[in-house]
Coordinates of C-alpha atoms and ligand atoms in Angstrom, one line a residue:
X1 CA -61.7 -76.3 95.5
X2 CA -58.8 -74.6 97.4
X3 CA -58.7 -70.9 97.8
X4 CA -55.0 -69.8 98.0
X5 CA -51.8 -70.7 96.3
X6 CA -50.3 -72.1 99.5
X7 CA -52.8 -74.9 99.4
X8 CA -51.3 -76.2 96.1
X9 CA -49.9 -79.7 96.6
X10 CA -46.6 -80.5 94.8
X11 CA -45.4 -84.0 94.0
X12 CA -42.3 -83.5 91.9
X13 CA -41.8 -86.8 90.3
X14 CA -39.2 -85.7 87.8
X15 CA -37.0 -84.2 90.4
X16 CA -37.4 -87.1 92.7
X17 CA -37.0 -90.0 90.2
X18 CA -34.5 -88.8 87.7
X19 CA -30.8 -87.9 87.9
X20 CA -30.0 -84.3 88.8
X21 CA -27.0 -82.3 87.7
X22 CA -24.8 -82.2 90.9
X23 CA -23.7 -78.7 90.1
X24 CA -26.2 -76.2 91.6
X25 CA -24.4 -72.9 90.6
X26 CA -26.2 -71.1 87.9
X27 CA -23.7 -70.6 85.0
X28 CA -23.9 -71.6 81.4
X29 CA -22.4 -75.0 80.7
X30 CA -22.6 -78.4 79.0
X31 CA -24.5 -80.7 81.4
X32 CA -23.9 -84.4 81.1
X33 CA -25.2 -87.3 83.2
X34 CA -28.3 -85.5 84.2
X35 CA -31.9 -84.9 83.1
X36 CA -32.2 -81.5 84.7
X37 CA -30.4 -78.9 86.7
X38 CA -31.7 -77.1 89.8
X39 CA -32.0 -73.4 89.2
X40 CA -34.1 -70.6 90.8
X41 CA -35.9 -67.9 88.9
X42 CA -34.2 -64.5 88.9
X43 CA -35.8 -61.9 91.2
X44 CA -37.6 -59.1 89.3
X45 CA -38.3 -55.5 90.2
X46 CA -42.1 -55.2 90.1
X47 CA -44.2 -58.1 88.9
X48 CA -47.7 -57.2 87.8
X49 CA -50.4 -59.4 86.5
X50 CA -51.5 -58.6 83.0
X51 CA -53.9 -61.5 82.5
X52 CA -54.9 -64.9 83.9
X53 CA -56.8 -67.8 82.5
X54 CA -59.5 -69.0 84.9
X55 CA -59.9 -72.3 83.1
X56 CA -56.2 -73.1 83.8
X57 CA -56.5 -72.0 87.4
X58 CA -59.5 -74.5 87.6
X59 CA -57.2 -77.3 86.5
X60 CA -55.2 -76.6 89.7
X61 CA -58.5 -76.4 91.7
X62 CA -58.0 -72.7 92.1
X63 CA -60.8 -70.1 91.8
X64 CA -60.5 -67.1 89.6
X65 CA -60.1 -64.9 92.6
X66 CA -56.6 -66.2 93.0
X67 CA -55.4 -63.8 90.3
X68 CA -56.4 -60.9 92.5
X69 CA -54.3 -62.1 95.5
X70 CA -51.1 -60.0 96.0
X71 CA -49.0 -63.1 96.2
X72 CA -50.0 -64.3 92.7
X73 CA -47.8 -61.9 90.7
X74 CA -44.9 -62.5 93.2
X75 CA -45.0 -66.2 92.7
X76 CA -45.6 -66.2 88.9
X77 CA -43.2 -63.4 88.4
X78 CA -40.6 -65.7 90.0
X79 CA -39.9 -63.7 93.2
X80 CA -41.4 -66.2 95.6
X81 CA -41.4 -69.9 95.8
X82 CA -44.4 -71.9 97.3
X83 CA -43.8 -74.7 99.7
X84 CA -43.1 -77.8 97.6
X85 CA -41.8 -76.1 94.6
X86 CA -38.4 -77.4 93.3
X87 CA -37.3 -75.2 90.4
X88 CA -35.3 -76.8 87.7
X89 CA -34.4 -76.6 84.0
X90 CA -34.2 -79.6 81.7
X91 CA -31.4 -80.7 79.4
X92 CA -32.4 -81.3 75.8
X93 CA -30.9 -81.1 72.3
X94 CA -32.5 -80.9 69.0
X95 CA -32.4 -80.7 65.2
X96 CA -32.8 -77.1 64.2
X97 CA -33.7 -76.4 60.6
X98 CA -32.5 -79.9 59.7
X99 CA -29.2 -79.9 61.5
X100 CA -28.2 -81.4 64.8
X101 CA -27.6 -78.5 67.2
X102 CA -26.2 -80.3 70.2
X103 CA -27.3 -79.2 73.7
X104 CA -30.0 -76.6 73.9
X105 CA -32.1 -77.1 77.0
X106 CA -34.5 -74.9 79.0
X107 CA -32.6 -71.7 78.3
X108 CA -35.4 -69.5 79.6
X109 CA -37.9 -71.9 81.0
X110 CA -37.9 -73.0 84.6
X111 CA -40.2 -75.8 85.9
X112 CA -41.5 -74.9 89.3
X113 CA -42.8 -78.4 90.1
X114 CA -45.7 -80.8 89.5
X115 CA -49.0 -79.9 91.1
X116 CA -51.1 -83.0 91.9
X117 CA -54.7 -81.7 91.9
X118 CA -57.7 -83.1 93.7
X119 CA -58.6 -85.3 90.8
X120 CA -55.2 -86.9 90.9
X121 CA -54.0 -85.2 87.7
X122 CA -50.5 -83.9 87.5
X123 CA -49.8 -80.4 86.0
X124 CA -46.2 -79.1 85.7
X125 CA -46.0 -75.4 86.2
X126 CA -43.3 -73.7 84.1
X127 CA -42.2 -70.1 84.0
X128 CA -41.0 -68.8 80.6
X129 CA -38.7 -65.8 80.8
X130 CA -37.7 -66.1 84.4
X131 CA -34.0 -65.6 83.9
X132 CA -30.9 -67.5 82.9
X133 CA -30.3 -71.2 83.5
X134 CA -27.3 -73.4 82.8
X135 CA -28.8 -73.9 79.3
X136 CA -29.1 -70.2 78.3
X137 CA -26.0 -70.4 76.1
X138 CA -25.3 -66.8 74.9
X139 CA -28.9 -65.5 75.6
X140 CA -30.4 -63.8 78.6
X141 CA -33.1 -66.2 79.7
X142 CA -35.7 -63.5 79.5
X143 CA -38.9 -62.9 77.5
X144 CA -40.6 -59.7 76.4
X145 CA -44.2 -58.6 76.7
X146 CA -44.7 -58.9 72.9
X147 CA -43.9 -62.6 72.7
X148 CA -45.5 -63.3 76.0
X149 CA -48.9 -61.9 75.1
X150 CA -48.6 -64.0 71.9
X151 CA -47.8 -67.2 73.8
X152 CA -50.5 -66.5 76.5
X153 CA -53.3 -65.8 74.1
X154 CA -52.4 -68.5 71.5
X155 CA -52.1 -71.3 74.1
X156 CA -55.6 -70.6 75.3
X157 CA -57.0 -70.0 71.8
X158 CA -55.6 -73.3 70.7
X159 CA -57.2 -75.1 73.6
X160 CA -60.6 -73.6 72.9
X161 CA -60.2 -74.6 69.3
X162 CA -59.8 -78.2 70.4
X163 CA -56.1 -78.3 69.4
X164 CA -53.8 -80.1 71.8
X165 CA -51.5 -77.6 73.4
X166 CA -49.6 -76.5 76.5
X167 CA -51.7 -74.1 78.5
X168 CA -51.0 -70.6 80.0
X169 CA -52.1 -69.8 83.5
X170 CA -50.8 -66.2 83.7
X171 CA -49.0 -63.4 82.1
X172 CA -47.0 -61.1 84.4
X173 CA -44.8 -58.1 83.5
X174 CA -41.6 -57.9 85.5
X175 CA -41.0 -54.2 85.7
X176 CA -37.7 -54.7 84.0
X177 CA -36.5 -53.7 80.5
X178 CA -35.2 -56.3 78.1
X179 CA -33.0 -55.5 75.1
X180 CA -34.1 -57.1 71.8
X181 CA -33.0 -56.7 68.2
X182 CA -36.4 -57.5 66.8
X183 CA -35.4 -57.0 63.2
X184 CA -31.8 -58.3 63.4
X185 CA -30.7 -55.0 62.0
X186 CA -28.4 -53.9 64.7
X187 CA -30.9 -51.6 66.3
X188 CA -31.9 -53.3 69.6
X189 CA -34.7 -51.7 71.5
X190 CA -35.7 -51.9 75.2
X191 CA -39.0 -53.8 75.6
X192 CA -40.9 -54.6 78.8
X193 CA -40.0 -57.9 80.3
X194 CA -42.7 -60.5 80.9
X195 CA -43.2 -64.1 82.2
X196 CA -45.8 -66.6 81.2
X197 CA -46.6 -69.5 83.5
X198 CA -47.2 -72.4 81.2
X199 CA -49.0 -75.5 82.4
X200 CA -48.9 -79.0 80.9
X201 CA -48.8 -82.6 82.0
X202 CA -45.2 -82.4 81.0
X203 CA -42.9 -80.3 78.8
X204 CA -40.9 -83.2 77.5
X205 CA -39.7 -82.8 73.9
X206 CA -38.3 -85.1 71.3
X207 CA -35.0 -83.3 72.0
X208 CA -34.9 -84.6 75.6
X209 CA -34.4 -88.1 74.2
X210 CA -32.2 -87.1 71.3
X211 CA -29.5 -85.5 73.6
X212 CA -28.9 -88.6 75.6
X213 CA -28.8 -90.8 72.5
X214 CA -26.4 -88.5 70.7
X215 CA -24.1 -88.5 73.7
X216 CA -24.3 -92.3 74.1
X217 CA -25.9 -91.8 77.6
X218 CA -28.1 -94.8 77.0
X219 CA -28.8 -95.4 80.6
X220 CA -30.2 -91.9 81.0
X221 CA -32.1 -92.4 77.8
X222 CA -33.8 -95.4 79.2
X223 CA -34.4 -93.8 82.6
X224 CA -36.2 -90.8 80.9
X225 CA -38.1 -93.1 78.5
X226 CA -39.3 -95.3 81.4
X227 CA -40.2 -92.3 83.5
X228 CA -42.1 -90.7 80.6
X229 CA -44.0 -93.9 79.9
X230 CA -45.0 -94.2 83.6
X231 CA -46.0 -90.6 84.0
X232 CA -47.3 -89.4 80.6
X233 CA -48.4 -92.7 79.1
X234 CA -49.6 -94.8 82.0
X235 CA -52.2 -96.5 79.8
X236 CA -49.3 -98.4 78.1
X237 CA -48.4 -100.2 81.3
X238 CA -49.8 -103.7 81.6
X239 CA -49.8 -104.3 85.3
X240 CA -49.8 -108.0 84.8
X241 CA -46.6 -108.1 83.0
X242 CA -43.0 -107.7 84.1
X243 CA -42.7 -104.0 83.3
X244 CA -41.4 -101.9 80.5
X245 CA -39.8 -103.7 77.6
X246 CA -39.2 -103.5 73.8
X247 CA -42.9 -103.9 73.1
X248 CA -43.8 -101.0 75.5
X249 CA -41.2 -98.8 73.8
X250 CA -42.7 -99.6 70.4
X251 CA -46.3 -99.0 71.6
X252 CA -45.1 -95.8 73.0
X253 CA -43.4 -94.6 69.8
X254 CA -46.6 -95.6 67.9
X255 CA -48.6 -93.5 70.3
X256 CA -46.3 -90.5 69.7
X257 CA -46.6 -91.0 66.0
X258 CA -50.4 -91.1 66.3
X259 CA -50.8 -88.0 68.5
X260 CA -48.4 -86.1 66.4
X261 CA -50.4 -87.0 63.2
X262 CA -53.5 -85.8 64.9
X263 CA -51.8 -82.6 66.0
X264 CA -50.7 -81.9 62.4
X265 CA -54.2 -82.4 61.1
X266 CA -55.5 -79.9 63.7
X267 CA -53.0 -77.3 62.7
X268 CA -53.9 -77.7 59.0
X269 CA -57.6 -77.6 59.8
X270 CA -57.4 -74.3 61.6
X271 CA -54.7 -72.7 59.5
X272 CA -52.0 -72.5 62.1
X273 CA -48.3 -72.3 61.2
X274 CA -45.9 -73.0 64.1
X275 CA -42.9 -71.4 62.4
X276 CA -40.1 -73.3 64.2
X277 CA -40.8 -77.0 64.0
X278 CA -37.3 -78.0 65.3
X279 CA -37.3 -81.3 67.2
X280 CA -36.8 -79.4 70.5
X281 CA -40.1 -77.8 69.8
X282 CA -42.0 -81.1 69.4
X283 CA -43.9 -82.3 72.5
X284 CA -43.7 -86.0 73.3
X285 CA -47.4 -85.7 74.1
X286 CA -48.4 -84.3 70.8
X287 CA -49.1 -80.8 72.2
X288 CA -48.5 -77.6 70.5
X289 CA -45.5 -76.2 72.4
X290 CA -43.2 -73.1 72.2
X291 CA -45.2 -70.3 70.7
X292 CA -42.7 -68.1 68.9
X293 CA -43.0 -66.7 65.4
X294 CA -46.2 -68.6 64.7
X295 CA -48.9 -67.3 62.5
X296 CA -52.4 -67.9 61.2
X297 CA -53.1 -68.2 57.5
X298 CA -55.0 -65.3 56.2
X299 CA -54.9 -65.6 52.4
X300 CA -54.7 -69.4 51.9
X301 CA -51.2 -70.2 50.8
X302 CA -49.4 -73.4 51.5
X303 CA -46.0 -71.7 51.0
X304 CA -46.6 -69.1 53.7
X305 CA -44.3 -69.0 56.7
X306 CA -44.6 -66.3 59.4
X307 CA -41.0 -66.7 60.5
X308 CA -38.5 -64.2 58.9
X309 CA -35.6 -66.5 60.0
X310 CA -37.2 -69.2 57.7
X311 CA -38.1 -66.9 54.8
X312 CA -35.4 -68.2 52.6
X313 CA -35.7 -72.0 53.0
X314 CA -39.4 -71.9 54.0
X315 CA -38.7 -75.3 55.7
X316 CA -41.6 -74.7 58.1
X317 CA -44.2 -73.3 55.8
X318 CA -47.8 -74.2 56.3
X319 CA -48.0 -76.9 53.6
X320 CA -45.0 -78.8 54.7
X321 CA -45.8 -79.1 58.4
X322 CA -47.1 -82.7 58.2
X323 CA -44.0 -83.8 56.3
X324 CA -41.7 -82.0 58.7
X325 CA -43.4 -83.7 61.7
X326 CA -42.7 -87.0 60.0
X327 CA -39.0 -86.0 59.6
X328 CA -38.9 -85.1 63.2
X329 CA -40.5 -88.4 64.2
X330 CA -37.8 -90.1 62.2
X331 CA -35.1 -88.3 64.3
X332 CA -36.9 -89.4 67.4
X333 CA -36.9 -93.0 66.1
X334 CA -33.2 -92.8 65.6
X335 CA -32.8 -91.6 69.2
X336 CA -35.0 -94.3 70.6
X337 CA -33.3 -97.0 68.5
X338 CA -30.9 -98.1 71.3
X339 CA -33.9 -99.1 73.4
X340 CA -35.5 -101.1 70.6
X341 CA -32.7 -102.4 68.3
X342 CA -34.9 -103.1 65.4
X343 CA -35.5 -100.9 62.4
X344 CA -38.6 -102.4 60.8
X345 CA -41.2 -101.8 63.6
X346 CA -40.0 -98.2 63.9
X347 CA -40.5 -97.8 60.2
X348 CA -43.9 -99.3 60.5
X349 CA -44.8 -96.7 63.2
X350 CA -43.7 -93.9 60.8
X351 CA -45.9 -95.5 58.2
X352 CA -48.7 -95.5 60.7
X353 CA -48.1 -91.8 61.1
X354 CA -48.8 -91.3 57.4
X355 CA -51.9 -93.4 57.6
X356 CA -53.3 -91.6 60.7
X357 CA -52.5 -88.2 59.2
X358 CA -54.3 -89.1 56.0
X359 CA -57.3 -90.4 58.0
X360 CA -57.6 -87.3 60.1
X361 CA -57.0 -84.9 57.2
X362 CA -59.7 -86.6 55.1
X363 CA -62.2 -86.6 58.0
X364 CA -61.4 -82.9 58.7
X365 CA -61.9 -82.0 55.1
X366 CA -65.2 -83.8 55.0
X367 CA -66.3 -81.8 58.1
X368 CA -64.9 -78.5 56.8
X369 CA -67.1 -79.0 53.7
X370 CA -70.0 -80.4 55.6
X371 CA -70.0 -83.8 54.0
X372 CA -71.2 -86.9 56.0
X373 CA -68.0 -88.6 55.1
X374 CA -65.0 -88.3 52.8
X375 CA -65.5 -90.4 49.7
X376 CA -62.0 -90.6 48.2
X377 CA -63.4 -91.5 44.7
X378 CA -64.9 -88.0 44.3
X379 CA -63.7 -85.9 47.2
X380 CA -60.0 -86.2 46.5
X381 CA -60.5 -84.2 43.3
X382 CA -63.1 -81.9 44.9
X383 CA -60.7 -80.9 47.7
X384 CA -57.6 -80.7 45.4
X385 CA -59.5 -78.4 43.1
X386 CA -60.7 -76.3 46.0
X387 CA -57.2 -75.8 47.4
X388 CA -56.1 -74.7 43.9
X389 CA -59.0 -72.3 43.6
X390 CA -58.1 -70.9 47.1
X391 CA -54.5 -70.4 46.0
X392 CA -55.4 -68.8 42.7
X393 CA -56.4 -65.5 44.4
X394 CA -55.8 -64.1 47.8
X395 CA -58.7 -65.7 49.7
X396 CA -59.0 -65.6 53.5
X397 CA -59.1 -69.2 54.7
X398 CA -61.1 -68.6 57.9
X399 CA -63.7 -66.3 56.3
X400 CA -64.0 -68.6 53.3
X401 CA -65.0 -71.7 55.2
X402 CA -67.5 -69.8 57.4
X403 CA -69.1 -68.2 54.4
X404 CA -69.2 -71.5 52.6
X405 CA -71.6 -72.8 55.2
X406 CA -74.3 -70.4 54.0
X407 CA -77.4 -71.9 52.3
X408 CA -77.0 -72.9 48.7
X409 CA -79.6 -72.7 45.9
X410 CA -81.7 -75.9 45.4
X411 CA -81.0 -75.7 41.6
X412 CA -77.4 -75.2 40.7
X413 CA -78.3 -73.5 37.5
X414 CA -80.2 -70.8 39.4
X415 CA -77.1 -68.7 40.1
X416 CA -74.8 -66.8 37.8
X417 CA -71.0 -66.9 38.4
X418 CA -71.3 -63.7 40.3
X419 CA -74.0 -64.9 42.6
X420 CA -72.0 -68.0 43.5
X421 CA -69.0 -65.9 44.3
X422 CA -71.2 -63.6 46.4
X423 CA -71.5 -66.3 48.9
X424 CA -67.8 -66.2 49.7
X425 CA -67.0 -62.7 48.4
X426 CA -66.1 -61.3 51.8
X427 CA -63.1 -63.7 51.9
X428 CA -61.4 -62.1 48.8
X429 CA -58.6 -59.6 49.6
X430 CA -59.0 -58.0 46.2
X431 CA -62.0 -58.2 43.8
X432 CA -61.8 -61.2 41.6
X433 CA -62.0 -60.7 37.8
X434 CA -64.4 -62.6 35.6
X435 CA -62.1 -65.5 35.0
X436 CA -61.4 -65.9 38.7
X437 CA -65.2 -65.7 39.4
X438 CA -65.8 -68.4 36.9
X439 CA -63.2 -70.7 38.4
X440 CA -64.7 -70.3 41.9
X441 CA -68.3 -70.6 40.6
X442 CA -67.5 -73.8 38.8
X443 CA -66.0 -75.3 41.9
X444 CA -69.1 -74.2 43.9
X445 CA -71.4 -75.9 41.4
X446 CA -69.5 -79.1 41.8
X447 CA -69.6 -78.7 45.5
X448 CA -73.3 -78.1 45.5
X449 CA -73.8 -81.3 43.3
X450 CA -71.8 -83.3 45.8
X451 CA -73.9 -82.0 48.6
X452 CA -77.1 -82.8 46.9
X453 CA -75.9 -86.4 46.5
X454 CA -74.9 -86.4 50.2
X455 CA -78.3 -85.0 51.3
X456 CA -80.1 -87.7 49.3
X457 CA -77.9 -90.6 50.6
X458 CA -77.6 -89.5 54.2
X459 CA -80.7 -87.4 54.8
X460 CA -78.7 -84.2 55.5
X461 CA -79.8 -80.7 54.9
X462 CA -78.3 -77.2 54.7
X463 CA -78.9 -76.6 58.4
X464 CA -77.1 -79.8 59.5
X465 CA -74.3 -79.0 57.1
X466 CA -73.8 -75.6 58.6
X467 CA -73.7 -77.0 62.0
X468 CA -71.1 -79.6 61.0
X469 CA -69.0 -77.0 59.3
X470 CA -69.2 -74.4 62.0
X471 CA -68.0 -76.9 64.5
X472 CA -64.7 -77.3 62.8
X473 CA -64.2 -74.1 60.9
X474 CA -63.5 -71.4 63.5
X475 CA -65.0 -68.0 63.1
X476 CA -62.4 -66.3 65.3
X477 CA -58.7 -67.0 65.2
X478 CA -55.8 -65.0 66.7
X479 CA -54.8 -63.1 63.6
X480 CA -51.3 -61.6 64.0
X481 CA -52.5 -58.1 63.7
X482 CA -55.1 -58.7 66.4
X483 CA -52.4 -60.0 68.8
X484 CA -50.3 -57.0 67.8
X485 CA -53.0 -54.5 68.7
X486 CA -53.4 -56.1 72.1
X487 CA -49.6 -56.0 72.6
X488 CA -49.4 -52.3 71.7
X489 CA -52.1 -51.5 74.2
X490 CA -50.6 -53.7 76.9
X491 CA -47.3 -51.9 76.3
X492 CA -49.1 -48.7 77.3
X493 CA -50.4 -50.3 80.4
X494 CA -53.9 -51.1 79.0
X495 CA -54.6 -54.8 79.3
X496 CA -58.2 -54.5 78.1
X497 CA -57.5 -55.9 74.6
X498 CA -55.7 -58.9 75.9
X499 CA -58.8 -59.6 78.0
X500 CA -61.1 -59.0 75.1
X501 CA -59.2 -61.4 72.8
X502 CA -59.1 -64.0 75.5
X503 CA -62.8 -63.7 75.9
X504 CA -63.6 -63.9 72.1
X505 CA -61.2 -66.8 71.7
X506 CA -62.9 -68.8 74.4
X507 CA -65.7 -69.6 71.9
X508 CA -64.0 -69.5 68.5
X509 CA -66.8 -71.5 66.8
X510 CA -69.7 -69.5 68.2
X511 CA -71.2 -66.6 66.2
X512 CA -70.7 -63.9 68.9
X513 CA -72.3 -61.1 66.9
X514 CA -71.1 -58.5 69.4
X515 CA -67.6 -59.3 68.2
X516 CA -68.3 -59.3 64.5
X517 CA -65.6 -56.7 63.9
X518 CA -63.0 -59.4 64.8
X519 CA -64.4 -61.6 62.0
X520 CA -62.6 -59.6 59.3
X521 CA -59.8 -59.8 56.9
X522 CA -56.4 -58.5 57.9
X523 CA -56.6 -54.7 57.1
X524 CA -54.2 -53.5 54.5
X525 CA -52.1 -51.4 56.9
X526 CA -51.2 -54.6 58.7
X527 CA -49.9 -56.4 55.5
X528 CA -46.3 -55.4 56.0
X529 CA -46.3 -54.0 59.5
X530 CA -43.9 -55.7 62.0
X531 CA -45.6 -58.2 64.1
X532 CA -48.7 -58.2 61.9
X533 CA -47.5 -60.5 59.1
X534 CA -43.9 -61.6 59.6
X535 CA -42.2 -62.3 62.9
X536 CA -38.6 -63.0 63.9
X537 CA -37.5 -65.5 66.5
X538 CA -36.1 -62.7 68.6
X539 CA -38.5 -62.7 71.5
Ligands
LIG1 P1 -36.7 -71.8 70.4 O1 -36.5 -72.6 69.1 O2 -37.0 -70.4 70.2 O3 -37.8 -72.5 71.1 O4 -35.4 -71.9 71.3 C1 -34.3 -72.7 71.0 C2 -33.4 -72.7 72.2 O5 -32.9 -71.4 72.5 C3 -34.0 -73.3 73.4 O6 -33.0 -74.1 74.1 C4 -34.4 -72.1 74.2 O7 -34.4 -72.3 75.6 C5 -33.2 -71.1 73.9 N1 -33.6 -69.7 74.0 C6 -34.4 -69.0 73.2 N2 -34.5 -67.7 73.7 C7 -33.7 -67.6 74.7 C8 -33.4 -66.6 75.7 N3 -33.9 -65.4 75.5 N4 -32.5 -66.9 76.7 C9 -32.0 -68.1 76.8 N5 -32.3 -69.1 76.0 C10 -33.1 -68.9 75.0
LIG2 MG1 -38.1 -74.0 72.0

């Protein structure tokens, strides 16, 4: 363990090994021939720590007490650089809402450097909202408290849910005001500025490769690919062989397809909707990255999107996420083609994505229902029917699966429709009528029959089933209205709700009876309130 920030050791591989933009002035521009541009964070008036994640500090070998050190807010508010930091912003492009958008880049993110911890792991530190960079285009490079609280809490919530994600070390307010037109209605408001320090093995996106391919900068494409394989995918390097070749690139792309499939299955399992699955928001490591207008399903609805900007096309709605990820992987395949020069093995990798996603989704569904395994012959229909029942009324996904883990009657004829529905009644947003009760009760009877068979075949019982289910069906998720309540308080200078949510979300699968109030449907007042159901990209 080290005790102060000055003891952090930086080993900035990206800066050292990859081509830098020779221009070091900070003005908006197209950057060619470089992977990144050097740029310093903008100084801020009065950086104050709102919250820190001790688990992330521990990744850097830092104790929790580091958050109390005066230096902390200065460094992670962007006012002070530590020895060894080499701030830079990366160049990337991307497909936004299905269209090639050209150069995007880290418009409001600045990598401070790569910490090499005592275990030999590398962690890149990145400030989000620390001022303009050459990639800021027409925007200001800043972030507001609202979106920063959401990013900070959700990053950590996802980690504790077991969903691959970038992490968040800290949340700092800057003491500055930032102008945002939250509703795109021509009425911008001043909001408190904030900066999150994100932490990940790397922040490389599909778009980092796409930009070089699109520009025909194949040498840069190869340099970045080789670097990424060496640093983020070292297990692909066979030390006996000559180095990185076509086979390595193919294995690499297969790896990306596999981890992306696993990520999609996780999102679907917990009811997370990213909201902006553009290729510049897809991590090469299969991490959840760029928390913007994301949301959590409340009433189960595959057509739901939290993003007002996407309300028309609903390209990034819950139910299409696995398909969109495949489309994004196909764009990455196109970008990597010049390194591979063969279509068939890339197509095969995309096919492998499909297979892996299906495998994970089936395994997850079996676990969500508490079955020993997914038996396609009967469980395909069982789950399709369930998803239909869940859609037929407004039924809270999180509450439904937790309640479904309750003990069931030994004899399925013992319960009336009403009694079956009682098991999951808390999940309904409005009282079901008799028809709706019958539909749910019939599904529950089929479910109970399937369980009986599983118990006989595999020696399971209700208690084991509950354990299996509660290990994959979270009790506590970061519902939008909960995040919004924490934001409203933090805006008044009261950080206690951010702390409380961080604490609850550390153990999302545990019962935590003292926090039972957070295991509740979205209240009616939050249904149409800004920030509590729909969100805009403006953050
Ligand atoms: P997003 O899809 O929101 O992750 O962002 C798309 C692109 O816009 C990325 O290149 C971001 O860096 C950039 N961007 C978003 N917000 C800002 C901002 N306030 N200032 C500068 N660039 C931004
Ligand atoms: Mg982004």
